[in-house]
Tab-separated table of C-alpha atoms in Angstrom:
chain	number	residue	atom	x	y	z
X	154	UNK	CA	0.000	0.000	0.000
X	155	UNK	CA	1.346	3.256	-0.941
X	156	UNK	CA	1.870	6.242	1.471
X	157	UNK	CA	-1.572	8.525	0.693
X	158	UNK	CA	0.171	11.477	2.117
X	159	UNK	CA	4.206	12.742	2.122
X	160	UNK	CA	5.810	16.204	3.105
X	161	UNK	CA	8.171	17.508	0.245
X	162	UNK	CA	11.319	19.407	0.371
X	163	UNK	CA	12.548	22.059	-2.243
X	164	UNK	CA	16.261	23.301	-1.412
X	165	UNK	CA	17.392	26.275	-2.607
X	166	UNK	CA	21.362	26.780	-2.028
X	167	UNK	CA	24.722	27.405	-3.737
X	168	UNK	CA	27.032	24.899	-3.390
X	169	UNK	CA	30.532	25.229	-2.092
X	170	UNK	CA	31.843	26.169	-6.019
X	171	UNK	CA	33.631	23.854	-7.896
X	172	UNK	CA	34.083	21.425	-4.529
X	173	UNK	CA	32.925	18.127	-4.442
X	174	UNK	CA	33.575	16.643	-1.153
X	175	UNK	CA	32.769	20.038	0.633
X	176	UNK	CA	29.157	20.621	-1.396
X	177	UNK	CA	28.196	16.473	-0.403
X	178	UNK	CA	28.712	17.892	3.311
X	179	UNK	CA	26.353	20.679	2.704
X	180	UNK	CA	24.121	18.377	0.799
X	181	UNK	CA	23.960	15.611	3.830
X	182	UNK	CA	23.713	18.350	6.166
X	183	UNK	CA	19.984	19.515	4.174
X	184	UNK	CA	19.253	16.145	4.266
X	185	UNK	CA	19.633	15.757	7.587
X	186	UNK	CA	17.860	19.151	8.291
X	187	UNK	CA	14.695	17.437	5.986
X	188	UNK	CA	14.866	14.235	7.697
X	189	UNK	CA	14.134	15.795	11.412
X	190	UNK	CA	11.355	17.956	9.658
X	191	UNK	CA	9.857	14.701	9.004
X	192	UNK	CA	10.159	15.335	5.027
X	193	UNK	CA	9.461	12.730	2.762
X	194	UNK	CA	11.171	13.529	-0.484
X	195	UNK	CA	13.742	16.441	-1.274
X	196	UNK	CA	14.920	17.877	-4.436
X	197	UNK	CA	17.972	19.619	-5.473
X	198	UNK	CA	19.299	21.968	-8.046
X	199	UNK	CA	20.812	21.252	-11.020
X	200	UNK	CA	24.171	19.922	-10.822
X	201	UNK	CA	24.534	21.042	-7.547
X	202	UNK	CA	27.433	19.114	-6.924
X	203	UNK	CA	29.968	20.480	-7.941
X	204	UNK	CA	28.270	23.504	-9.542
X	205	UNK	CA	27.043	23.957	-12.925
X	206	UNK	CA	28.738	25.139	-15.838
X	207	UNK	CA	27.726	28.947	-15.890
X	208	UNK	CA	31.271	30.523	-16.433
X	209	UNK	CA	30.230	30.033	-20.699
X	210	UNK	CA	27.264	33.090	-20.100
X	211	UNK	CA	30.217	35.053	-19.024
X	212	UNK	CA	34.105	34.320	-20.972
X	213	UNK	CA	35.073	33.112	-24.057
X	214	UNK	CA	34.716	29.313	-24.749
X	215	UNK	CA	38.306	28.900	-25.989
X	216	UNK	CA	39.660	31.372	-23.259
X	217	UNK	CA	42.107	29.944	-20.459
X	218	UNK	CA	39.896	30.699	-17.748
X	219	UNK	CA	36.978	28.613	-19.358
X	220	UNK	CA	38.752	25.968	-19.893
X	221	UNK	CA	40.359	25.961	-16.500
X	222	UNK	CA	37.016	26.120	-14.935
X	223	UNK	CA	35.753	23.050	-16.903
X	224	UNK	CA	38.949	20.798	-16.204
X	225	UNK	CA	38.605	21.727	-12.288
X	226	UNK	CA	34.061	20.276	-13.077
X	227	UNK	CA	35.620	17.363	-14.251
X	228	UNK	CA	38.118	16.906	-11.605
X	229	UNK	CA	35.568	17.604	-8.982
X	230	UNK	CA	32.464	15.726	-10.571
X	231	UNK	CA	30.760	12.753	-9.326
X	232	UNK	CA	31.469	8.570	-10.086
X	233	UNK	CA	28.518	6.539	-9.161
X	234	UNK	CA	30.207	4.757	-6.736
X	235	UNK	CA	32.270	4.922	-3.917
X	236	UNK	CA	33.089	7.454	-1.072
X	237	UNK	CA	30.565	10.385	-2.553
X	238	UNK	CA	27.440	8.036	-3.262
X	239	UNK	CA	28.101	6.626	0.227
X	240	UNK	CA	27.927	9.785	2.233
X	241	UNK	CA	24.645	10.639	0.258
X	242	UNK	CA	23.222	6.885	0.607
X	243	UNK	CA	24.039	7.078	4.647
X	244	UNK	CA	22.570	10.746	4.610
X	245	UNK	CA	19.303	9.330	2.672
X	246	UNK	CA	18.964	6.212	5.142
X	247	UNK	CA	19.435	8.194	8.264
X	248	UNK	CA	17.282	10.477	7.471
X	249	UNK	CA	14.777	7.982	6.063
X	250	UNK	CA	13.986	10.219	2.978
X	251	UNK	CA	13.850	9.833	-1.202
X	252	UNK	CA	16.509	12.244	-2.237
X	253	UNK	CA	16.970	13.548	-5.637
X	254	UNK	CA	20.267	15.109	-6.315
X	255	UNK	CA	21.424	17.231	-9.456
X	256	UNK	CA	25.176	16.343	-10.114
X	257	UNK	CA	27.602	16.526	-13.086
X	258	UNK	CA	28.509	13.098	-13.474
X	259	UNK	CA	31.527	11.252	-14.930
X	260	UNK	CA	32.040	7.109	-15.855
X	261	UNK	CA	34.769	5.781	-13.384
X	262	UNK	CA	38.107	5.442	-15.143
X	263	UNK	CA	37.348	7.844	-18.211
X	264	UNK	CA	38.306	11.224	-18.921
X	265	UNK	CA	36.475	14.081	-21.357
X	266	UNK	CA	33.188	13.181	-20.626
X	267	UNK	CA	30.551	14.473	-18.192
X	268	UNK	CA	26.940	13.915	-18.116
X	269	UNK	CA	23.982	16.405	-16.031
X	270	UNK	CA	22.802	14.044	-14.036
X	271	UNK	CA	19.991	13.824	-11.451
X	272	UNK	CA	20.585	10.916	-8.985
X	273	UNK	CA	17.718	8.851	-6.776
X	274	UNK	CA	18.628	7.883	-3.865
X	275	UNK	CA	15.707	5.858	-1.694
X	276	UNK	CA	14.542	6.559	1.724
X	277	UNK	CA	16.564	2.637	2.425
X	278	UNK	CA	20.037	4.778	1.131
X	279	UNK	CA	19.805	2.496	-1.696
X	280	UNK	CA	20.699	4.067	-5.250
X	281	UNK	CA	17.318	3.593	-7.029
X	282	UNK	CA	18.749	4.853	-10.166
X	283	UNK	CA	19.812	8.311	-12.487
X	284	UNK	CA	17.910	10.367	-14.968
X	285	UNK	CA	20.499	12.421	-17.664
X	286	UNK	CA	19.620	15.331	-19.490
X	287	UNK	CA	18.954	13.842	-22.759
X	288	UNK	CA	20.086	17.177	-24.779
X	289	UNK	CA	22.410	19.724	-23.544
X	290	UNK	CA	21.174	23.239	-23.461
X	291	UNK	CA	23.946	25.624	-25.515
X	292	UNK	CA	26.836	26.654	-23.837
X	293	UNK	CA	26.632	23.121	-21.861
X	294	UNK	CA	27.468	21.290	-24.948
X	295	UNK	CA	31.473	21.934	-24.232
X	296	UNK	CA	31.215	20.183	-21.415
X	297	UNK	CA	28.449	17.957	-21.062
X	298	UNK	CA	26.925	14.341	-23.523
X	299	UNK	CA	23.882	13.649	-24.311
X	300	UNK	CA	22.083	11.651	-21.677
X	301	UNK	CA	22.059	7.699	-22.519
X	302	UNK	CA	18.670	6.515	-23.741
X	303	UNK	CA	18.028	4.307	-20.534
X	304	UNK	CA	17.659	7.036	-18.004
X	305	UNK	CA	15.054	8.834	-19.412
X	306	UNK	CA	12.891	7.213	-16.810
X	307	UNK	CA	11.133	7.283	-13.713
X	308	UNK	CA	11.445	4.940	-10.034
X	309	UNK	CA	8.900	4.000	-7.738
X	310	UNK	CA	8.799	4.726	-4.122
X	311	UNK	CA	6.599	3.649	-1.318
X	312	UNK	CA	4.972	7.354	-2.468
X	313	UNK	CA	4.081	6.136	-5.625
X	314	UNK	CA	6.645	6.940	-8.688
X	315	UNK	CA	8.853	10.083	-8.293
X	316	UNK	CA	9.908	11.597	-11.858
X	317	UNK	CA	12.197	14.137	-12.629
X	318	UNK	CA	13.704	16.253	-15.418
X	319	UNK	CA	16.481	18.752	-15.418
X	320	UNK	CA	15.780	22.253	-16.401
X	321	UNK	CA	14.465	23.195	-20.102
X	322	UNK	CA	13.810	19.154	-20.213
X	323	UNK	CA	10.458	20.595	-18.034
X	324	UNK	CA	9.704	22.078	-21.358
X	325	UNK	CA	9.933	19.342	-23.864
X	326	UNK	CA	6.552	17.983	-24.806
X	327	UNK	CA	7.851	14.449	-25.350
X	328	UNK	CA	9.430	14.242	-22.147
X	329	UNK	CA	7.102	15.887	-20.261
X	330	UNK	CA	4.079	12.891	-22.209
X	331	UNK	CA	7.019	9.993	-21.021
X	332	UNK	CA	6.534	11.648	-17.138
X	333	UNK	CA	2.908	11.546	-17.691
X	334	UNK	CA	2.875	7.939	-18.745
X	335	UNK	CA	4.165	6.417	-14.952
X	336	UNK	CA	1.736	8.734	-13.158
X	337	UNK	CA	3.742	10.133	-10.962
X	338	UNK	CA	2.877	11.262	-7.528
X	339	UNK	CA	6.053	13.584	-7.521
X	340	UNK	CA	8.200	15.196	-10.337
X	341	UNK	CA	11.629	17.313	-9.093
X	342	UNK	CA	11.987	19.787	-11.415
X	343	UNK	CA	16.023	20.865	-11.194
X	344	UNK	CA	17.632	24.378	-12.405
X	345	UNK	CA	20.598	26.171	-12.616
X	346	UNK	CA	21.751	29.371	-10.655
X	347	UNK	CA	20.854	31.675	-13.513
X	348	UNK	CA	20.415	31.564	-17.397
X	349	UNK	CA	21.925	33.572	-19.834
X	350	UNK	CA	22.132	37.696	-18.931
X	351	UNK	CA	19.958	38.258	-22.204
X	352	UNK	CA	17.192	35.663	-21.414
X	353	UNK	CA	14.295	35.885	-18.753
X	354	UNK	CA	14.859	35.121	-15.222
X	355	UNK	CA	15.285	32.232	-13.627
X	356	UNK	CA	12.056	32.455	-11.306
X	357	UNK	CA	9.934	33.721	-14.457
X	358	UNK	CA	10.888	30.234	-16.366
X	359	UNK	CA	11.318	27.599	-13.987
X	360	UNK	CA	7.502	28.856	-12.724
X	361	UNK	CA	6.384	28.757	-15.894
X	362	UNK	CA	7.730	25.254	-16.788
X	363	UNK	CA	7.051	23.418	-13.396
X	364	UNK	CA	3.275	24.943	-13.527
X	365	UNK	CA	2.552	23.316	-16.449
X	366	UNK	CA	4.426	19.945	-15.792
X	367	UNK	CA	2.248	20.159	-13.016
X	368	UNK	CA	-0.725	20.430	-14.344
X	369	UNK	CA	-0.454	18.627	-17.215
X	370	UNK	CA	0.958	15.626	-15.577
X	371	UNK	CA	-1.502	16.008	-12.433
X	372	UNK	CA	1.435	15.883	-10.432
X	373	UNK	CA	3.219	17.892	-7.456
X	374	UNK	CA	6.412	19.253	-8.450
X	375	UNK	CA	9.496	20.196	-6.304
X	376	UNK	CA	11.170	23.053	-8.473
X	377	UNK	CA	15.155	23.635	-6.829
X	378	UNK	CA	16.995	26.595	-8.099
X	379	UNK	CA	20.606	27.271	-7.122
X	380	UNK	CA	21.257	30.753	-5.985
X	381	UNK	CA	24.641	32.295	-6.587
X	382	UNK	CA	27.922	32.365	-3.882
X	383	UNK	CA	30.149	35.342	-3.297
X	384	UNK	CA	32.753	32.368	-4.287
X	385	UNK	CA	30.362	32.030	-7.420
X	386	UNK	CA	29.900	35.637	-8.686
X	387	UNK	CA	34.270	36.366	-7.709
X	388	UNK	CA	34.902	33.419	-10.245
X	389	UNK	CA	32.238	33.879	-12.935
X	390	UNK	CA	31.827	37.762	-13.275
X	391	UNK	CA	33.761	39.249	-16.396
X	392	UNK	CA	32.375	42.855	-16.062
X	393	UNK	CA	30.530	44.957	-13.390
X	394	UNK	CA	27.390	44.245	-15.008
X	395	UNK	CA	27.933	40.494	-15.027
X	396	UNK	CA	28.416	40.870	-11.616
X	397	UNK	CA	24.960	43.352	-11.263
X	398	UNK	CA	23.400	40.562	-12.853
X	399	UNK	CA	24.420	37.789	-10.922
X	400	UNK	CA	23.356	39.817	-7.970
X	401	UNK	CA	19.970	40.253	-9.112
X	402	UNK	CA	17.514	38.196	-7.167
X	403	UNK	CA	15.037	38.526	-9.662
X	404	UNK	CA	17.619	36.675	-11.973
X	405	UNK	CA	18.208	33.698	-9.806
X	406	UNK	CA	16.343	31.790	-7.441
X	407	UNK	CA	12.667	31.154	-7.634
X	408	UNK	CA	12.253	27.611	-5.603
X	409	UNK	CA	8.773	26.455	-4.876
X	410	UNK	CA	6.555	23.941	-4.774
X	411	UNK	CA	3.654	23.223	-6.930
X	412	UNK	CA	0.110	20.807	-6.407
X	413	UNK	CA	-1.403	19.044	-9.276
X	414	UNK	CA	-3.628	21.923	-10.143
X	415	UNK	CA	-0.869	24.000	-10.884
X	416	UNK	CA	-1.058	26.085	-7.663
X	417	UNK	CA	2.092	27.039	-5.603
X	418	UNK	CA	1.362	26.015	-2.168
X	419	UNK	CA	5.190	26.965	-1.171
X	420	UNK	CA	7.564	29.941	-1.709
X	421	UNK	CA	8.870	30.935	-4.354
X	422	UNK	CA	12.136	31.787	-2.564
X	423	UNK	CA	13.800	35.089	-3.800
X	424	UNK	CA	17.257	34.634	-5.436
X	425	UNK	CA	19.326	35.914	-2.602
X	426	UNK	CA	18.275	33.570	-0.022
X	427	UNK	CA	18.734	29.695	0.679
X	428	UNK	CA	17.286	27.449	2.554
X	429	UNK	CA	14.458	24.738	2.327
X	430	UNK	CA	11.177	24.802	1.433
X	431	UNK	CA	8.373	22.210	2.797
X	432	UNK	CA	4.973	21.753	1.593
X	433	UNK	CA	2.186	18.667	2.649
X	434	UNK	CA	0.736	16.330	-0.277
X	435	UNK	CA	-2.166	14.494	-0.238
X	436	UNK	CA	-2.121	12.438	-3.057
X	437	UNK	CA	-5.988	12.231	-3.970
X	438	UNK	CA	-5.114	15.707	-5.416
X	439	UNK	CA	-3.897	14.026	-8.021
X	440	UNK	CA	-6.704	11.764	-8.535
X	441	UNK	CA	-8.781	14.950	-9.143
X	442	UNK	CA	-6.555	16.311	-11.572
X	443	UNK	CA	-5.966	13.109	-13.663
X	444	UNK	CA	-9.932	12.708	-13.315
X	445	UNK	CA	-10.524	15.632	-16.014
X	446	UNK	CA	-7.529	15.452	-17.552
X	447	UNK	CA	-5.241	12.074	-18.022
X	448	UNK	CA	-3.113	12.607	-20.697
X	449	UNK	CA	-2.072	9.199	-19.969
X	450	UNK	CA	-4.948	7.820	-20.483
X	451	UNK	CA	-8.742	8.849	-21.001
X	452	UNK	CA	-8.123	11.878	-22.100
X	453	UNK	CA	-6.030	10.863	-25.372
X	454	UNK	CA	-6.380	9.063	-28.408
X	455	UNK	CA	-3.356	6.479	-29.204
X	456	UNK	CA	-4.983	5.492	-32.175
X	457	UNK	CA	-4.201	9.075	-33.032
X	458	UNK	CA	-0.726	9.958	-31.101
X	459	UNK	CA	1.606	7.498	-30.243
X	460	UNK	CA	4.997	8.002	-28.444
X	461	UNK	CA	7.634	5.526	-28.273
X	462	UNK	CA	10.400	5.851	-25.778
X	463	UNK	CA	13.372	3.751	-26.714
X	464	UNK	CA	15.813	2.667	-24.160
X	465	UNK	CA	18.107	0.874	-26.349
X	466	UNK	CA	21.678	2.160	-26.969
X	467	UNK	CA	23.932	1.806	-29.869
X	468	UNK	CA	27.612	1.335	-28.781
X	469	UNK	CA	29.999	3.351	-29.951
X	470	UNK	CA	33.245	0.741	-30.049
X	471	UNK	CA	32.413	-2.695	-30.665
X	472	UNK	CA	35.414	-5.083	-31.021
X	473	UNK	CA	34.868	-7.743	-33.350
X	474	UNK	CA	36.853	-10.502	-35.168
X	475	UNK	CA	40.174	-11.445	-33.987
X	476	UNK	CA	41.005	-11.577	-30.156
X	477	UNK	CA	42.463	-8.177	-28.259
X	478	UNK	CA	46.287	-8.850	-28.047
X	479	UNK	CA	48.448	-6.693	-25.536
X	480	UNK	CA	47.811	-6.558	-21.667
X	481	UNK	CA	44.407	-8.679	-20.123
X	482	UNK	CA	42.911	-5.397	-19.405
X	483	UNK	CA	41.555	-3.289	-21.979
X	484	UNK	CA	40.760	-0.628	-19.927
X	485	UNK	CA	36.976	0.909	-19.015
X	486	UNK	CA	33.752	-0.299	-21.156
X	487	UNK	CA	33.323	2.824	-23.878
X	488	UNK	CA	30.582	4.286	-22.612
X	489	UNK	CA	27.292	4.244	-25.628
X	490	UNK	CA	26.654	7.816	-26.422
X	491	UNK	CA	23.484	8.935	-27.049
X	492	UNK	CA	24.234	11.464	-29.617
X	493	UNK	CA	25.230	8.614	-32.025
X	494	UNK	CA	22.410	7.507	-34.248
X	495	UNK	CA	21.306	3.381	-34.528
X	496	UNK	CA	22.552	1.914	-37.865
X	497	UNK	CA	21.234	3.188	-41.132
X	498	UNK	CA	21.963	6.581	-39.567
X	499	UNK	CA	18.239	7.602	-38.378
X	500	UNK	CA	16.995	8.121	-35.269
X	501	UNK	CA	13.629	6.408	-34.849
X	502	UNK	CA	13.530	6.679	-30.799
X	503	UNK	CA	10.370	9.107	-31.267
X	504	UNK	CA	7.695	8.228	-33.812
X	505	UNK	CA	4.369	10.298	-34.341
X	506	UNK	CA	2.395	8.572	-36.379
């Protein structure tokens, strides 16, 4: 029997910039603060640990200090394994709560490639699984893949199933119709510190976006924003505007939390403040909502629209033919990449038909 009720936990913070080990502290430490609140579920910014790649809004690509900043992301992301998970996983268990963490994530034993990741982590400390962005968003393109076809995704809880999608993902129609599709109870909804100095703020978008997930999906939605550091803004900041900008709360920030009829029932949180939001769910909201609209279900026409999600992956190094001469170990599995297209050269993941 699944719980009928849960409190939910939005977190709004900076993390300790460009420091792994440091930002899993502060991250247990929320966790811990959810726990004793008696939370249920908590959702973090996007790639919260270590920080997200914002320095592109602000210097030159090929410039030294880019570059610089991206080796120390990759230096400081996160393997799915070992000491990091662990401290999370013990944080999750002791505090007996579903965690879902944004982190930039790397394959053990590889180097070059990152992935924006959003972690679950059950309320047993036991890694349910990832989601990855499928499509990097610009500027994130120099440092992050394409998210591999099998975690686009959801997990089930004793809640129900939790989803979750990672910034302008919250936007994609398809994605948003594969989150409808495992009727979630809960979708975490992750963002950045800030977008682009010439686009809209962060709270205008991400309230926009995690509205309509919510309502459309007849879901409640944790949406996390980062906020930005004094360590942040001395790093990132090219010009006095840049740093005007950065210190804008209308252009960062924005957490709340959202019921199934598209309602905020908590915060937002203005950009120059952290902390953590908590809201109460009763889950026969979302009964109501999917009762006049279940885009899932009654409410559609598959004989009309059709989506198909494919979780298969093409490799891209397969080793065929004569045996691999040289040492017994031929290093880490290639990781499939999911910007490669299946043989024949089309994709045919997403059909409309």
């Amino acid at each position: 029997m699944k719980q009928q009720t849960a409190k939910l936990a939005a977190v709004q913070a900076s993390p300790v910039w460009l420091n792994r080990d440091a930002t899993v502290q502060k991250a247990c430490d929320f966790i811990a603060e959810a726990g004793a609140a008696g939370a249920d579920v908590i959702g973090f910014p996007e790639n919260f640990i270590p920080g997200h790649p914002s320095w592109y809004y602000f210097h030159p690509a090929s410039s030294e200090k880019s570059m610089s900043m991206a080796v120390k992301l990759f230096r400081e992301s996160v393997e799915i394994s070992g000491g990091t998970i662990d401290a999370l996983s013990q944080a999750a268990r002791r505090a007996r709560i579903n965690v879902i963490m944004g982190l930039t994530e790397r394959i053990p034993d590889t180097t070059g490639t990152l992935y924006n990741t959003q972690l679950f982590i059950d309320s047993a400390g036991e890694v349910a699984g990832k989601h990855q962005k499928l499509v990097a968003t610009a500027s994130e393109r120099l440092v992050h893949a394409s998210g591999l076809a099998e975690t686009q995704r959801t997990f089930d809880s004793e809640l129900g199933a939790i989803s979750a999608l990672i910034c302008g993902e919250n936007s994609n129609p398809l994605a948003v119709a594969m989150v409808a599709s495992a009727y979630p109870k809960v979708h975490v909804a992750s963002w950045p510190n800030n977008f682009s100095p010439r686009s809209a703020g962060m709270p205008e978008n991400s309230l926009l976006a995690s509205r309509n997930i919510a309502y459309s999906c007849g879901t409640f939605v944790i949406s996390a924003c980062t906020v930005n550091s004094e360590a942040m803004i001395a790093d990132l900041a090219a010009t006095e505007a840049d740093e005007a900008f950065m210190r804008d709360p209308t252009k960062t920030g924005g957490s709340c939390i959202i019921n199934p009829a598209g309602q905020i029932i908590a915060g937002p949180l203005p950009g120059n403040e952290e902390g953590i939001l908590y809201a109460d769910a009763d889950f026969d909201a979302c009964i109501r909502a999917r009762l006049l609209h279940d885009f899932a279900g009654h409410y559609n026409r598959p004989d009309v629209y059709q989506l198909v999600v494919n979780h298969s992956q093409p490799k891209l190094v397969s080793i065929v033919g004569a045996e691999w001469s040289g040492s017994e170990s031929a290093g880490p599995e290639v990781p499939p990449m999911a910007l490669f297209l299946p043989e024949g050269g089309r994709n045919d993941s997403l059909e409309i038909t």
